Amino acid sequence: MELGILLFTIGVFGAAGVLAWRDRHLHYLIALASGQIATLLSPLWQRLYGFSYDPSFRSLFSAFDHSLPTAIFLAGWTLMLPPLVIFFLYQRRWWVSGYFTGALTFVLFTLYHILIEAIGVRAGWWQYADGGALPFDISVNVLAGLMNGLVSLGGLAALLITRHYAWPMLLAVMLPTPLLMSALVHGLLGAPLYTVLLLRAQSWAAALGMIGTLGLLLWGAHIIASELGRRPVMGRTTT
């Protein structure tokens, strides 16, 4: 598996390099690398949300009694692949920045990440403690999809904001964005849920934590979609 992911990663970066050269945009390469950087917080999320990777995977490093597999680090670009597809469409005026399109894009990003989660769990690449049981019988794949979908939506906003940045500023802004978004989404917005789960609180408290986290995630998506709605349409000027 690791060899396959390595070869696939090389192919994706190669395709991004071609697009970067043709479109004169380093965003494609930098965004893919930023997705890999975002995986560096994975041991902490494993500790808080109670999941672990296949122990047969080769470890890149360990922290919080959990390890980050090399294969997962290499595949971190999958986090930023959907934003780059939208960025590619935006460059060719096939996607318009707006609140409605931003909200719809968040739904599509979420579905993409739910699919990734389902594939990973079914293949045994990672597994959740207690089968990933959550209040209201919500699938853990759905929660992970919402969280990662919001991180990807933040990555898309960063891509559009930095579209005309020179490469030093682009590196400074774009590289840490998915990492910071992950810290915000998984660390802050997910706090109402993982706090009660870690404390093994009563069911009513876990239900309140689930409602709080879902509400914060939707609120975060609304804020980013609103920002996308304020982005100028390509080809027009603002007064």
mmCIF file of C-alpha atoms in Angstrom:
data_model
loop_
_atom_site.group_PDB
_atom_site.id
_atom_site.type_symbol
_atom_site.label_atom_id
_atom_site.label_comp_id
_atom_site.label_asym_id
_atom_site.label_seq_id
_atom_site.Cartn_x
_atom_site.Cartn_y
_atom_site.Cartn_z
ATOM 1 C CA MET A 1 0.000 0.000 0.000
ATOM 2 C CA GLU A 2 2.736 2.475 0.964
ATOM 3 C CA LEU A 3 4.491 2.013 -2.371
ATOM 4 C CA GLY A 4 1.209 2.578 -4.218
ATOM 5 C CA ILE A 5 0.523 5.775 -2.263
ATOM 6 C CA LEU A 6 4.077 6.983 -2.930
ATOM 7 C CA LEU A 7 3.718 6.432 -6.671
ATOM 8 C CA PHE A 8 0.262 8.019 -6.697
ATOM 9 C CA THR A 9 1.594 11.014 -4.744
ATOM 10 C CA ILE A 10 4.455 11.465 -7.206
ATOM 11 C CA GLY A 11 1.948 11.370 -10.065
ATOM 12 C CA VAL A 12 -0.327 13.950 -8.439
ATOM 13 C CA PHE A 13 2.556 16.321 -7.702
ATOM 14 C CA GLY A 14 3.783 15.840 -11.256
ATOM 15 C CA ALA A 15 0.373 16.821 -12.637
ATOM 16 C CA ALA A 16 0.302 19.803 -10.262
ATOM 17 C CA GLY A 17 3.732 20.831 -11.506
ATOM 18 C CA VAL A 18 2.488 20.820 -15.101
ATOM 19 C CA LEU A 19 -0.510 22.974 -14.143
ATOM 20 C CA ALA A 20 1.710 25.313 -12.126
ATOM 21 C CA TRP A 21 4.006 25.796 -15.126
ATOM 22 C CA ARG A 22 1.149 26.227 -17.623
ATOM 23 C CA ASP A 23 -1.024 28.541 -15.512
ATOM 24 C CA ARG A 24 1.891 30.342 -13.835
ATOM 25 C CA HIS A 25 0.401 29.510 -10.428
ATOM 26 C CA LEU A 26 2.426 27.824 -7.692
ATOM 27 C CA HIS A 27 -0.835 27.302 -5.772
ATOM 28 C CA TYR A 28 -1.202 23.750 -7.074
ATOM 29 C CA LEU A 29 2.093 22.546 -5.638
ATOM 30 C CA ILE A 30 1.978 24.588 -2.442
ATOM 31 C CA ALA A 31 -1.600 23.569 -1.634
ATOM 32 C CA LEU A 32 -0.801 19.872 -2.015
ATOM 33 C CA ALA A 33 2.185 20.240 0.311
ATOM 34 C CA SER A 34 0.068 22.182 2.810
ATOM 35 C CA GLY A 35 -2.336 19.246 3.012
ATOM 36 C CA GLN A 36 0.556 17.003 3.982
ATOM 37 C CA ILE A 37 1.661 19.477 6.643
ATOM 38 C CA ALA A 38 -1.852 19.396 8.138
ATOM 39 C CA THR A 39 -1.440 15.678 8.934
ATOM 40 C CA LEU A 40 1.260 16.512 11.497
ATOM 41 C CA LEU A 41 -1.480 17.081 14.101
ATOM 42 C CA SER A 42 -2.927 13.604 13.522
ATOM 43 C CA PRO A 43 -1.531 12.010 16.744
ATOM 44 C CA LEU A 44 -3.383 14.633 18.779
ATOM 45 C CA TRP A 45 -6.657 14.048 16.938
ATOM 46 C CA GLN A 46 -6.248 10.305 17.406
ATOM 47 C CA ARG A 47 -5.938 10.895 21.148
ATOM 48 C CA LEU A 48 -8.951 13.197 21.358
ATOM 49 C CA TYR A 49 -11.321 11.377 18.998
ATOM 50 C CA GLY A 50 -10.345 7.807 19.778
ATOM 51 C CA PHE A 51 -9.093 6.360 16.520
ATOM 52 C CA SER A 52 -5.883 4.701 15.405
ATOM 53 C CA TYR A 53 -4.189 3.624 12.192
ATOM 54 C CA ASP A 54 -3.249 0.150 11.088
ATOM 55 C CA PRO A 55 -0.220 -0.773 13.256
ATOM 56 C CA SER A 56 1.442 -2.398 10.246
ATOM 57 C CA PHE A 57 1.964 1.051 8.708
ATOM 58 C CA ARG A 58 5.467 2.455 8.964
ATOM 59 C CA SER A 59 5.535 5.330 11.454
ATOM 60 C CA LEU A 60 6.863 8.780 10.560
ATOM 61 C CA PHE A 61 6.841 9.919 14.210
ATOM 62 C CA SER A 62 4.885 9.352 17.422
ATOM 63 C CA ALA A 63 3.266 11.707 19.937
ATOM 64 C CA PHE A 64 0.475 11.478 22.528
ATOM 65 C CA ASP A 65 0.880 7.671 22.485
ATOM 66 C CA HIS A 66 -0.132 7.607 18.810
ATOM 67 C CA SER A 67 1.851 7.595 15.589
ATOM 68 C CA LEU A 68 1.556 9.294 12.236
ATOM 69 C CA PRO A 69 2.067 6.683 9.512
ATOM 70 C CA THR A 70 4.271 7.687 6.607
ATOM 71 C CA ALA A 71 1.535 6.613 4.181
ATOM 72 C CA ILE A 72 -1.000 8.949 5.812
ATOM 73 C CA PHE A 73 1.465 11.841 5.660
ATOM 74 C CA LEU A 74 2.151 11.194 1.981
ATOM 75 C CA ALA A 75 -1.592 11.035 1.246
ATOM 76 C CA GLY A 76 -2.258 14.310 3.071
ATOM 77 C CA TRP A 77 -2.634 16.070 -0.282
ATOM 78 C CA THR A 78 -6.096 14.469 -0.560
ATOM 79 C CA LEU A 79 -7.281 17.124 1.904
ATOM 80 C CA MET A 80 -6.540 19.900 -0.577
ATOM 81 C CA LEU A 81 -7.428 18.096 -3.780
ATOM 82 C CA PRO A 82 -11.111 19.234 -3.821
ATOM 83 C CA PRO A 83 -10.195 22.920 -3.213
ATOM 84 C CA LEU A 84 -7.665 22.727 -6.047
ATOM 85 C CA VAL A 85 -10.308 21.320 -8.399
ATOM 86 C CA ILE A 86 -12.580 24.271 -7.576
ATOM 87 C CA PHE A 87 -9.630 26.659 -7.909
ATOM 88 C CA PHE A 88 -8.911 25.207 -11.358
ATOM 89 C CA LEU A 89 -12.565 25.727 -12.354
ATOM 90 C CA TYR A 90 -12.526 29.258 -10.913
ATOM 91 C CA GLN A 91 -9.483 30.145 -12.997
ATOM 92 C CA ARG A 92 -11.438 29.193 -16.115
ATOM 93 C CA ARG A 93 -14.652 30.931 -14.960
ATOM 94 C CA TRP A 94 -16.482 27.603 -14.645
ATOM 95 C CA TRP A 95 -17.117 28.212 -10.939
ATOM 96 C CA VAL A 96 -18.360 31.495 -9.468
ATOM 97 C CA SER A 97 -17.524 32.558 -5.937
ATOM 98 C CA GLY A 98 -20.706 33.226 -3.967
ATOM 99 C CA TYR A 99 -22.556 32.262 -0.812
ATOM 100 C CA PHE A 100 -24.780 29.664 -2.478
ATOM 101 C CA THR A 101 -21.931 28.128 -4.474
ATOM 102 C CA GLY A 102 -19.773 28.168 -1.329
ATOM 103 C CA ALA A 103 -22.446 26.326 0.664
ATOM 104 C CA LEU A 104 -22.948 23.814 -2.155
ATOM 105 C CA THR A 105 -19.194 23.334 -2.416
ATOM 106 C CA PHE A 106 -19.049 22.600 1.334
ATOM 107 C CA VAL A 107 -21.650 19.868 0.833
ATOM 108 C CA LEU A 108 -19.631 18.382 -2.030
ATOM 109 C CA PHE A 109 -16.410 18.554 0.006
ATOM 110 C CA THR A 110 -18.190 16.814 2.893
ATOM 111 C CA LEU A 111 -19.447 14.013 0.635
ATOM 112 C CA TYR A 112 -15.927 13.574 -0.753
ATOM 113 C CA HIS A 113 -14.446 13.202 2.727
ATOM 114 C CA ILE A 114 -17.241 10.866 3.853
ATOM 115 C CA LEU A 115 -16.307 8.636 0.931
ATOM 116 C CA ILE A 116 -12.627 8.765 1.911
ATOM 117 C CA GLU A 117 -13.567 7.870 5.498
ATOM 118 C CA ALA A 118 -15.760 4.976 4.399
ATOM 119 C CA ILE A 119 -13.013 3.573 2.168
ATOM 120 C CA GLY A 120 -10.378 3.900 4.901
ATOM 121 C CA VAL A 121 -12.507 2.233 7.584
ATOM 122 C CA ARG A 122 -13.654 -0.563 5.280
ATOM 123 C CA ALA A 123 -10.067 -1.248 4.175
ATOM 124 C CA GLY A 124 -8.888 -1.282 7.793
ATOM 125 C CA TRP A 125 -6.464 1.594 7.299
ATOM 126 C CA TRP A 126 -7.853 3.225 10.453
ATOM 127 C CA GLN A 127 -10.434 2.293 13.047
ATOM 128 C CA TYR A 128 -12.414 4.046 15.775
ATOM 129 C CA ALA A 129 -12.754 2.996 19.400
ATOM 130 C CA ASP A 130 -16.143 1.447 20.282
ATOM 131 C CA GLY A 131 -16.930 1.281 16.580
ATOM 132 C CA GLY A 132 -17.096 5.068 16.416
ATOM 133 C CA ALA A 133 -20.382 5.238 18.342
ATOM 134 C CA LEU A 134 -21.741 8.805 18.527
ATOM 135 C CA PRO A 135 -24.891 10.372 20.011
ATOM 136 C CA PHE A 136 -28.068 10.229 17.897
ATOM 137 C CA ASP A 137 -26.491 7.251 16.059
ATOM 138 C CA ILE A 138 -24.659 9.681 13.779
ATOM 139 C CA SER A 139 -22.015 7.886 11.771
ATOM 140 C CA VAL A 140 -18.466 8.836 12.678
ATOM 141 C CA ASN A 141 -17.811 8.993 8.930
ATOM 142 C CA VAL A 142 -20.336 11.838 8.669
ATOM 143 C CA LEU A 143 -18.753 13.795 11.528
ATOM 144 C CA ALA A 144 -15.251 13.324 10.094
ATOM 145 C CA GLY A 145 -16.571 14.300 6.659
ATOM 146 C CA LEU A 146 -18.079 17.521 8.022
ATOM 147 C CA MET A 147 -14.880 18.440 9.851
ATOM 148 C CA ASN A 148 -12.545 17.711 6.961
ATOM 149 C CA GLY A 149 -15.006 19.332 4.549
ATOM 150 C CA LEU A 150 -14.817 22.544 6.570
ATOM 151 C CA VAL A 151 -10.997 22.395 6.580
ATOM 152 C CA SER A 152 -11.051 21.987 2.801
ATOM 153 C CA LEU A 153 -13.485 24.898 2.454
ATOM 154 C CA GLY A 154 -11.093 27.076 4.448
ATOM 155 C CA GLY A 155 -8.310 25.933 2.136
ATOM 156 C CA LEU A 156 -10.378 26.991 -0.864
ATOM 157 C CA ALA A 157 -10.930 30.441 0.637
ATOM 158 C CA ALA A 158 -7.177 30.769 1.182
ATOM 159 C CA LEU A 159 -6.506 29.772 -2.433
ATOM 160 C CA LEU A 160 -8.853 32.454 -3.739
ATOM 161 C CA ILE A 161 -7.555 35.130 -1.374
ATOM 162 C CA THR A 162 -3.921 34.463 -2.333
ATOM 163 C CA ARG A 163 -4.605 34.135 -6.069
ATOM 164 C CA HIS A 164 -2.463 37.181 -6.944
ATOM 165 C CA TYR A 165 0.100 36.899 -4.136
ATOM 166 C CA ALA A 166 3.803 36.739 -4.910
ATOM 167 C CA TRP A 167 5.343 33.393 -4.047
ATOM 168 C CA PRO A 168 7.006 34.427 -0.716
ATOM 169 C CA MET A 169 3.692 35.704 0.659
ATOM 170 C CA LEU A 170 1.882 32.743 -0.900
ATOM 171 C CA LEU A 171 4.149 30.339 0.972
ATOM 172 C CA ALA A 172 3.710 32.229 4.238
ATOM 173 C CA VAL A 173 -0.094 32.199 3.997
ATOM 174 C CA MET A 174 -0.963 29.019 2.119
ATOM 175 C CA LEU A 175 1.396 26.468 3.656
ATOM 176 C CA PRO A 176 0.111 26.738 7.259
ATOM 177 C CA THR A 177 -3.564 27.349 6.407
ATOM 178 C CA PRO A 178 -4.809 23.717 6.403
ATOM 179 C CA LEU A 179 -2.823 23.044 9.594
ATOM 180 C CA LEU A 180 -4.378 26.069 11.309
ATOM 181 C CA MET A 181 -7.828 25.204 9.954
ATOM 182 C CA SER A 182 -7.439 21.674 11.284
ATOM 183 C CA ALA A 183 -6.467 23.037 14.695
ATOM 184 C CA LEU A 184 -9.517 25.317 14.640
ATOM 185 C CA VAL A 185 -12.007 22.706 13.448
ATOM 186 C CA HIS A 186 -10.809 19.602 15.288
ATOM 187 C CA GLY A 187 -9.342 21.364 18.297
ATOM 188 C CA LEU A 188 -11.852 24.156 18.979
ATOM 189 C CA LEU A 189 -15.123 23.453 17.171
ATOM 190 C CA GLY A 190 -14.960 19.773 18.090
ATOM 191 C CA ALA A 191 -14.283 20.518 21.787
ATOM 192 C CA PRO A 192 -17.932 20.210 22.955
ATOM 193 C CA LEU A 193 -18.009 16.654 21.634
ATOM 194 C CA TYR A 194 -14.593 15.228 22.421
ATOM 195 C CA THR A 195 -14.651 16.708 25.940
ATOM 196 C CA VAL A 196 -17.737 14.749 26.976
ATOM 197 C CA LEU A 197 -16.487 11.646 25.156
ATOM 198 C CA LEU A 198 -13.145 11.743 26.952
ATOM 199 C CA LEU A 199 -14.878 12.265 30.297
ATOM 200 C CA ARG A 200 -17.360 9.496 29.464
ATOM 201 C CA ALA A 201 -20.188 11.788 30.463
ATOM 202 C CA GLN A 202 -23.814 10.712 30.642
ATOM 203 C CA SER A 203 -25.774 10.320 27.423
ATOM 204 C CA TRP A 204 -27.575 13.648 27.765
ATOM 205 C CA ALA A 205 -24.254 15.498 28.097
ATOM 206 C CA ALA A 206 -22.846 13.652 25.075
ATOM 207 C CA ALA A 207 -25.966 14.622 23.111
ATOM 208 C CA LEU A 208 -25.474 18.294 24.040
ATOM 209 C CA GLY A 209 -21.815 18.051 23.009
ATOM 210 C CA MET A 210 -22.815 16.554 19.670
ATOM 211 C CA ILE A 211 -25.350 19.325 19.064
ATOM 212 C CA GLY A 212 -22.785 21.963 20.029
ATOM 213 C CA THR A 213 -20.123 20.610 17.686
ATOM 214 C CA LEU A 214 -22.522 20.239 14.751
ATOM 215 C CA GLY A 215 -23.800 23.770 15.324
ATOM 216 C CA LEU A 216 -20.277 25.191 15.409
ATOM 217 C CA LEU A 217 -19.300 23.331 12.238
ATOM 218 C CA LEU A 218 -22.314 24.685 10.345
ATOM 219 C CA TRP A 219 -21.645 28.152 11.748
ATOM 220 C CA GLY A 220 -18.054 27.921 10.511
ATOM 221 C CA ALA A 221 -19.233 26.849 7.048
ATOM 222 C CA HIS A 222 -21.661 29.794 7.006
ATOM 223 C CA ILE A 223 -18.860 32.250 7.823
ATOM 224 C CA ILE A 224 -16.546 30.950 5.101
ATOM 225 C CA ALA A 225 -19.382 30.795 2.547
ATOM 226 C CA SER A 226 -20.229 34.399 3.418
ATOM 227 C CA GLU A 227 -16.610 35.373 2.795
ATOM 228 C CA LEU A 228 -16.706 33.589 -0.553
ATOM 229 C CA GLY A 229 -19.844 35.578 -1.344
ATOM 230 C CA ARG A 230 -17.865 38.792 -0.934
ATOM 231 C CA ARG A 231 -15.155 37.742 -3.370
ATOM 232 C CA PRO A 232 -15.318 39.723 -6.647
ATOM 233 C CA VAL A 233 -16.397 37.828 -9.755
ATOM 234 C CA MET A 234 -13.504 37.303 -12.204
ATOM 235 C CA GLY A 235 -13.634 39.705 -15.082
ATOM 236 C CA ARG A 236 -15.334 42.442 -13.059
ATOM 237 C CA THR A 237 -13.941 45.255 -10.994
ATOM 238 C CA THR A 238 -15.220 46.510 -7.666
ATOM 239 C CA THR A 239 -15.842 50.124 -6.897
#
